[in-house]
Amino acid sequence: MSQLVRKVERPPRLIDEEGRRADGRKVDELRRIKIEVGVLKNADGSCYLEQGRNKIMAAVYGPRELHPRHLAMPDRAILRCRYHMVPFSVLERKSPAPTRREIELSKVIREALEPAIFLEYFPRTTIDVFIEVIQADGGTRCAGITAAAVALADAGIPMRDLVAAIAVGKVEGQLVLDPMDLEDRYGEADMPVAMMPSLGKITLLQADGLMTLEEFEKALELAMRGIKEIYNKQKEALREKYLAIKREVEVT
Amino acid sequence: MAVYFTQREIVVPGQLLAKGPYQLGSNVYKVGNAIYSSIIGLAELKDRAIHVIPLKCCYVPKVGDIVIGKVIDVGISHWTVDIASPYSAILQVSDAFNKVIDTTREDLTKYFDVGDFLVAKIIAFDRTRDPLLSTKEPKCGKIDRGTVVEISPAKIPRLIGKKGSMINMIKKEINCQILVGQNGRIWIYAENPEDELLLVRVIKRIELEAHTSGLTDRIREMIRREKSRRGNVVSASKKGRKAS
């Protein structure tokens, strides 16, 4: 990967004549995604995800006993989420204390993951999800959801489906898949979407900026295409953890 | 009517397994007439029922299970026991021993203290209250020797093997005692401490390679190789003494 960008300056054009974006991608192209499963020894499930310059670590603990006890639900587990950006994840140092933005994103991510989990299987317990953004370059809430879903599956928690997420942006009047920080900053719109792909259910849909109805419909279609691609990467990464062991011992 | 997986294929949550009138086994769920996996595991079609054998899971107590617990608190008339599960268990004094214990006169730490391991049977659990244990059953009680190894409860069936094939093989190869708790804790004891260390390695390897085929043979080979290596070391050191 290229060096970290020191200054975020608006290039003269965000999309050139050939339809190439600032980092050389086409408008409907995702950033390079790398997913590793089971990277943390002490967590029940974990996932490390790279999406372009985004670097995210997700850890899942549970189902486990809940403290304080009065938060427990008699008929199901509760899901707790923490989305956090480490101080060195952005160009200007970010205070490690949770900001309003991080608190809101934690809630939004929790609500995007909740419908996928069979919480009623483990009454009176908690499932804790920690998402640490180690390096941020736009679209970290989506990358966080993608990573957290893989970590949940790795923890062996019963789920209806994995959750995959991606954002669609609008830059210089054109819809772009998976906008990076630069495009988010100078674009006209940003729409994060999270889905349970095999069930075809949307669990998160946010949007800010201006889009026409036709643009919105096109954007959603574009997001679904991106999500399908990410979903395949998630499944592949989960299987790979066990297939690697199998390959190693069965050939010899 | 169709099945969308090969036998013992690794499947992930949300993966479509089959469509049609199949029976729901463990770790699957149904939407309309489509059956999906709800967990990461190995899919299996057995007697028209579709199962997913989990690769990882947490232990949910079941009445009748033998578990190995660790005392975490001593109360007035009960012990609180960690059983490697989301729910901690309670052992009442009345369920612990066949004799009557006067809790106003006797100190319960005399029997089980914090940090002690014990083998117990689950006698009641309904998810609304914490599970209750009993140590009155045969083989139950405090563990006073040997080692306790912890693995994922999902791998316990593999450690036992089909009709106990794996565990019987281990017992035949190594002179030892093994007690498997359904909660993923295993008590092992061998006269020779080196055998106990070998057992720990064997169990950890079974946990890691549980989903591969031909595991029993590989484990047998591992034990034999280790034993012969140990035999060579002994004879080599004898030779060394003779030479000097």
XYZ file of C-alpha atoms in Angstrom:
496
model
C 0.000 0.000 0.000
C 0.977 3.587 -0.529
C 2.214 5.821 2.244
C -0.216 7.538 4.543
C -1.589 10.719 3.098
C -0.312 13.591 5.182
C -2.726 16.276 4.063
C -6.235 15.759 2.790
C -6.375 18.166 -0.120
C -9.088 18.110 -2.686
C -7.644 17.010 -6.015
C -8.907 19.016 -8.998
C -11.020 16.068 -10.111
C -12.358 13.218 -7.930
C -13.285 11.169 -10.982
C -11.243 11.611 -14.191
C -12.420 11.420 -17.814
C -11.934 7.651 -17.960
C -14.103 7.188 -14.878
C -11.140 6.499 -12.592
C -11.249 7.664 -8.999
C -8.482 9.320 -6.974
C -7.046 5.927 -5.970
C -7.447 4.418 -9.447
C -10.655 2.497 -8.799
C -13.662 2.394 -11.107
C -16.907 3.836 -9.727
C -18.368 0.407 -8.909
C -15.188 -1.119 -7.536
C -14.559 -2.045 -3.904
C -11.319 -1.416 -2.100
C -9.062 -4.447 -1.579
C -10.435 -6.459 1.359
C -8.475 -8.803 3.590
C -10.171 -10.733 6.396
C -8.407 -12.814 9.042
C -10.345 -14.920 11.541
C -9.417 -15.914 15.094
C -6.542 -13.485 15.548
C -7.025 -12.860 19.286
C -6.259 -15.687 21.688
C -8.310 -14.487 24.649
C -11.500 -13.515 22.815
C -14.170 -16.128 22.049
C -14.244 -14.888 18.483
C -12.202 -12.306 16.632
C -11.550 -10.846 13.223
C -9.019 -8.506 11.660
C -10.188 -6.692 8.581
C -8.442 -4.446 6.082
C -10.457 -2.557 3.525
C -8.134 -0.303 1.578
C -6.466 1.812 4.236
C -9.063 0.913 6.880
C -7.712 -1.426 9.534
C -10.177 -2.859 12.010
C -10.041 -5.368 14.846
C -13.236 -6.912 16.173
C -13.499 -9.087 19.282
C -16.495 -10.998 20.645
C -16.908 -12.289 24.179
C -19.797 -14.409 25.270
C -22.476 -15.389 25.802
C -21.337 -14.756 29.355
C -22.690 -13.797 32.741
C -23.878 -10.214 32.801
C -22.727 -7.658 35.355
C -24.487 -5.563 36.593
C -27.197 -8.202 36.924
C -30.171 -5.828 36.640
C -29.444 -5.241 32.939
C -30.170 -8.892 32.161
C -33.285 -9.799 30.209
C -35.243 -12.804 31.511
C -36.002 -14.145 28.030
C -32.921 -13.385 25.950
C -29.310 -12.284 25.882
C -28.428 -8.644 25.483
C -25.949 -7.440 22.890
C -23.466 -4.753 23.847
C -21.341 -3.016 21.265
C -18.434 -0.664 21.486
C -17.132 1.084 18.404
C -13.924 2.912 19.185
C -11.221 4.653 17.199
C -7.714 4.445 18.611
C -5.946 7.820 19.022
C -3.573 7.189 16.088
C -6.254 6.011 13.668
C -6.637 9.431 12.054
C -4.190 12.130 10.918
C -4.831 14.424 13.867
C -4.661 12.609 17.222
C -8.117 11.672 18.455
C -8.803 11.731 22.179
C -9.271 8.133 23.353
C -12.470 9.038 25.217
C -15.615 7.951 23.347
C -16.990 10.874 21.344
C -20.666 11.500 20.620
C -20.097 10.077 17.165
C -18.596 6.859 18.509
C -21.397 6.411 21.051
C -23.999 6.806 18.322
C -22.175 4.468 15.953
C -21.953 1.854 18.722
C -25.730 1.945 18.995
C -26.268 1.880 15.238
C -23.891 -1.080 14.845
C -25.593 -2.924 17.687
C -28.942 -2.484 15.976
C -27.480 -3.683 12.691
C -26.168 -6.900 14.282
C -29.017 -7.659 16.702
C -31.501 -9.083 14.152
C -28.910 -11.589 12.956
C -28.291 -13.238 16.328
C -30.492 -15.810 18.062
C -30.382 -13.878 21.327
C -33.274 -15.877 22.784
C -31.056 -18.978 23.039
C -29.122 -17.536 25.956
C -31.460 -15.788 28.414
C -29.956 -13.619 31.179
C -26.551 -13.376 29.508
C -24.633 -10.845 27.462
C -22.717 -10.939 24.211
C -20.080 -8.227 24.008
C -18.686 -6.924 20.737
C -15.653 -4.650 20.635
C -14.699 -2.892 17.422
C -11.397 -1.034 17.410
C -10.576 1.112 14.416
C -6.794 1.014 14.159
C -6.604 3.067 10.974
C -9.497 4.958 9.430
C -10.086 6.013 5.827
C -13.830 6.377 5.449
C -16.546 3.729 5.739
C -15.355 2.401 9.082
C -18.841 1.784 10.432
C -19.514 -0.574 7.545
C -16.136 -2.246 7.856
C -16.787 -2.530 11.596
C -20.104 -4.316 11.033
C -18.516 -6.669 8.482
C -15.701 -7.517 10.914
C -18.013 -7.878 13.920
C -20.292 -10.315 12.050
C -17.306 -12.528 11.215
C -16.090 -12.370 14.829
C -19.573 -13.352 16.070
C -19.664 -16.352 13.745
C -16.131 -17.287 14.820
C -17.276 -17.241 18.461
C -19.779 -19.973 17.563
C -22.800 -17.813 18.320
C -25.968 -19.009 16.568
C -26.927 -16.513 13.861
C -29.594 -16.264 11.185
C -27.001 -14.972 8.749
C -23.787 -13.003 8.577
C -24.136 -9.239 8.238
C -22.170 -7.450 5.526
C -22.065 -3.703 5.049
C -20.889 -1.162 2.501
C -21.429 2.511 1.763
C -22.381 4.131 -1.504
C -21.369 7.749 -2.094
C -22.198 10.420 -4.629
C -19.192 12.230 -6.016
C -19.330 14.867 -8.768
C -22.834 13.709 -9.606
C -21.863 10.055 -9.968
C -22.650 7.168 -7.622
C -19.524 5.483 -6.284
C -19.217 2.231 -4.368
C -17.243 2.152 -1.107
C -16.202 5.824 -0.854
C -12.964 6.541 0.964
C -12.442 9.460 3.336
C -11.499 11.882 0.532
C -14.670 11.163 -1.440
C -16.786 11.252 1.700
C -15.399 14.664 2.571
C -15.899 16.319 -0.814
C -18.798 14.247 -2.113
C -22.457 15.187 -2.191
C -23.931 12.145 -0.442
C -23.016 9.084 1.631
C -25.256 6.082 2.241
C -24.121 3.170 4.455
C -26.093 -0.072 4.049
C -25.892 -3.315 6.044
C -27.629 -6.533 5.035
C -28.147 -10.170 5.830
C -27.416 -11.250 2.256
C -28.873 -14.771 2.074
C -32.100 -13.631 3.682
C -32.160 -10.391 1.683
C -32.910 -8.289 4.752
C -31.533 -4.826 5.364
C -30.440 -4.144 8.945
C -28.925 -0.699 8.531
C -29.720 2.083 6.117
C -28.442 5.564 6.712
C -28.008 8.428 4.305
C -26.805 11.962 4.401
C -26.489 14.433 1.537
C -28.736 14.894 -1.446
C -29.953 12.169 -3.775
C -32.932 11.876 -6.083
C -35.264 8.899 -5.745
C -33.777 7.265 -8.856
C -30.307 7.792 -7.486
C -31.319 6.233 -4.204
C -32.669 3.150 -5.945
C -29.524 2.842 -8.048
C -27.399 3.377 -4.961
C -29.173 0.590 -3.084
C -28.695 -1.753 -6.007
C -25.005 -0.865 -6.150
C -24.684 -1.431 -2.392
C -26.294 -4.873 -2.685
C -23.771 -5.816 -5.366
C -20.919 -4.718 -3.105
C -22.401 -6.535 -0.122
C -22.618 -9.784 -2.074
C -18.918 -9.541 -2.863
C -18.015 -8.811 0.771
C -20.270 -11.632 1.957
C -18.321 -14.123 -0.151
C -15.071 -12.874 1.356
C -16.515 -13.270 4.873
C -17.609 -16.853 4.213
C -14.301 -17.720 2.614
C -12.333 -16.299 5.571
C -14.432 -18.245 8.108
C -13.990 -21.532 6.243
C -10.316 -20.904 5.636
C -9.552 -20.955 9.369
C -10.533 -24.617 9.551
C -9.567 -25.654 6.022
C -5.991 -24.518 6.643
C -5.680 -26.958 9.561
C -7.272 -29.704 7.479
C -4.870 -29.172 4.593
C -1.893 -29.183 6.900
C -2.620 -32.468 8.635
C -4.418 -34.520 6.009
C -1.851 -34.314 3.195
C 1.070 -35.457 5.301
C -36.393 -31.036 -2.759
C -32.674 -30.583 -2.865
C -29.625 -30.614 -0.649
C -27.007 -27.938 -1.185
C -24.028 -29.346 0.666
C -21.713 -32.327 0.585
C -21.541 -34.537 3.657
C -19.385 -32.993 6.438
C -18.802 -29.782 4.499
C -17.802 -26.719 6.532
C -20.787 -24.371 6.558
C -21.261 -20.863 7.945
C -24.275 -19.104 9.504
C -26.940 -18.235 6.949
C -25.810 -20.847 4.437
C -28.671 -22.531 2.585
C -28.493 -26.254 3.348
C -31.618 -27.748 1.819
C -35.095 -27.150 0.489
C -37.982 -29.488 1.065
C -39.482 -31.766 3.715
C -36.369 -32.489 5.737
C -36.374 -32.658 9.504
C -34.663 -29.984 11.521
C -31.653 -31.282 13.423
C -29.386 -29.262 15.665
C -28.068 -25.795 14.790
C -30.307 -25.229 11.787
C -33.410 -23.127 11.261
C -36.182 -22.897 8.723
C -37.607 -20.047 6.680
C -40.535 -21.228 4.529
C -39.321 -24.593 3.259
C -35.658 -23.621 3.125
C -33.249 -24.842 5.816
C -30.272 -22.702 6.798
C -27.313 -23.247 9.062
C -27.182 -21.075 12.175
C -23.592 -21.750 13.168
C -20.142 -22.465 11.804
C -19.793 -26.232 11.683
C -19.926 -29.425 9.650
C -23.209 -30.122 7.860
C -24.618 -33.627 7.941
C -27.675 -35.369 6.523
C -28.698 -38.285 8.720
C -32.051 -40.114 8.543
C -33.678 -37.272 6.592
C -32.689 -34.798 9.317
C -30.193 -32.033 8.700
C -27.675 -31.275 11.431
C -24.752 -28.943 11.779
C -22.063 -30.218 14.135
C -20.637 -27.064 15.708
C -16.926 -26.264 15.456
C -17.182 -23.911 18.388
C -19.901 -23.327 20.946
C -20.496 -22.436 24.551
C -21.682 -24.940 27.104
C -25.380 -24.767 27.953
C -26.127 -26.909 31.030
C -28.316 -29.983 30.562
C -29.886 -32.006 33.353
C -27.975 -35.248 33.833
C -24.647 -33.994 32.477
C -21.461 -34.707 34.394
C -19.394 -31.519 34.562
C -16.146 -30.407 36.138
C -16.526 -27.169 38.067
C -14.333 -24.801 40.001
C -15.536 -23.331 43.292
C -15.623 -19.533 43.037
C -17.515 -18.644 46.204
C -18.515 -20.236 49.499
C -21.862 -19.163 50.943
C -23.709 -19.934 54.167
C -25.268 -23.144 52.891
C -24.038 -23.440 49.305
C -21.082 -23.148 46.988
C -21.048 -21.155 43.770
C -19.312 -23.152 41.047
C -17.925 -21.997 37.708
C -18.812 -24.664 35.127
C -17.298 -22.968 32.028
C -20.745 -21.837 30.911
C -22.644 -18.518 30.737
C -24.451 -19.627 33.903
C -22.612 -20.292 37.168
C -23.920 -23.264 39.123
C -25.054 -23.679 42.720
C -24.151 -26.642 44.892
C -26.375 -26.818 47.982
C -24.975 -28.430 51.116
C -27.914 -30.848 51.122
C -26.938 -32.037 47.611
C -23.242 -32.354 48.387
C -22.935 -35.198 50.877
C -25.002 -38.099 52.117
C -24.450 -37.109 55.737
C -26.121 -34.185 57.480
C -23.981 -31.098 57.855
C -24.806 -28.504 60.464
C -23.990 -25.237 58.684
C -24.258 -23.256 61.921
C -21.350 -25.137 63.459
C -19.216 -26.248 60.546
C -17.149 -24.184 58.174
C -18.023 -25.135 54.587
C -14.486 -24.388 53.373
C -13.501 -27.584 55.181
C -15.259 -29.509 52.410
C -14.788 -27.370 49.297
C -12.801 -24.151 49.276
C -12.490 -21.434 46.641
C -10.346 -22.720 43.767
C -11.122 -26.409 44.316
C -12.126 -28.454 41.293
C -15.007 -30.857 41.645
C -16.877 -33.374 39.539
C -20.648 -32.931 39.768
C -23.891 -33.837 38.059
C -26.423 -31.237 36.952
C -29.718 -32.065 38.669
C -31.844 -29.074 37.661
C -31.745 -26.308 35.074
C -34.570 -24.437 33.376
C -32.829 -21.268 32.089
C -34.791 -19.006 34.427
C -32.576 -19.910 37.369
C -28.967 -20.989 37.741
C -28.253 -24.717 37.408
C -28.109 -26.888 40.537
C -25.365 -29.448 41.063
C -25.076 -32.631 43.054
C -21.952 -34.445 44.195
C -23.836 -37.385 45.670
C -23.628 -39.322 42.402
C -20.953 -41.974 41.780
C -17.569 -40.620 40.593
C -18.521 -37.155 41.846
C -16.730 -35.100 44.451
C -13.594 -33.084 44.971
C -10.607 -33.543 42.658
C -7.463 -34.025 44.737
C -4.889 -35.115 42.165
C -4.121 -35.071 38.461
C -4.699 -32.216 36.008
C -7.765 -30.480 34.617
C -7.565 -29.538 30.921
C -10.074 -27.198 29.323
C -11.175 -27.405 25.677
C -14.169 -26.168 23.703
C -17.271 -28.215 24.641
C -17.955 -28.614 20.902
C -14.946 -30.956 20.662
C -15.998 -33.273 23.483
C -17.802 -35.747 21.161
C -14.637 -35.970 19.034
C -12.478 -36.638 22.098
C -14.755 -39.536 22.999
C -15.062 -40.710 19.400
C -17.617 -43.050 17.829
C -18.640 -45.467 20.604
C -15.672 -44.223 22.630
C -13.108 -45.226 19.979
C -10.788 -42.277 20.607
C -10.825 -42.282 24.381
C -10.475 -46.077 24.584
C -7.507 -45.921 22.239
C -5.843 -43.277 24.434
C -6.479 -45.283 27.586
C -4.964 -48.340 25.895
C -1.850 -46.500 24.736
C -1.239 -44.511 27.911
C -1.672 -45.894 31.399
C -4.012 -43.260 32.827
C -7.415 -42.271 34.135
C -9.591 -39.821 32.175
C -12.893 -38.253 33.172
C -14.608 -36.120 30.570
C -16.923 -33.344 31.719
C -19.617 -32.355 29.218
C -18.677 -28.713 29.823
C -15.302 -29.116 28.089
C -13.167 -29.731 31.162
C -11.291 -33.013 31.310
C -9.662 -34.520 34.356
C -6.597 -36.656 33.680
C -4.372 -38.603 35.996
C -1.361 -40.774 35.250
C 1.170 -42.405 37.553
C 3.969 -41.025 35.411
C 3.912 -37.186 35.271
C 5.443 -37.292 31.781
C 2.406 -39.255 30.593
C 0.166 -36.573 32.010
C 1.996 -33.879 30.027
C 1.731 -36.026 26.900
C -2.011 -36.397 27.529
C -2.429 -32.630 27.723
C -0.738 -32.304 24.337
C -2.849 -35.108 22.887
C -6.086 -33.474 24.075
C -5.068 -30.048 22.756
C -4.236 -31.591 19.405
C -7.603 -33.338 19.222
C -9.258 -29.980 19.917
C -7.322 -28.297 17.106
C -7.807 -31.044 14.528
C -11.297 -32.234 15.530
C -12.786 -31.586 12.082
C -10.196 -33.579 10.101
C -10.429 -37.216 9.072
C -8.145 -40.026 10.197
C -7.526 -38.291 13.498
C -7.582 -41.401 15.696
C -4.766 -42.981 13.681
C -2.725 -39.794 13.780
C -3.114 -39.485 17.527
C -2.116 -43.114 18.035
C 0.971 -42.533 15.934
C 1.777 -39.379 17.914
C 1.592 -41.240 21.239
C 3.706 -44.141 19.976
C 6.324 -41.848 18.492
C 6.527 -39.869 21.718
C 6.839 -43.038 23.790
C 9.590 -44.531 21.605
C 11.440 -41.204 21.620
C 11.259 -41.203 25.383
C 12.487 -44.816 25.401
C 15.484 -43.816 23.233
C 16.333 -40.947 25.546
C 16.401 -43.324 28.488
C 18.609 -45.870 26.703
C 20.860 -43.123 25.346
C 21.493 -41.746 28.801
C 22.313 -45.271 30.015
C 24.814 -45.658 27.198
C 26.340 -42.337 28.108
C 26.921 -43.512 31.647
C 28.620 -46.693 30.476
C 30.991 -44.808 28.198
C 32.204 -42.521 30.951
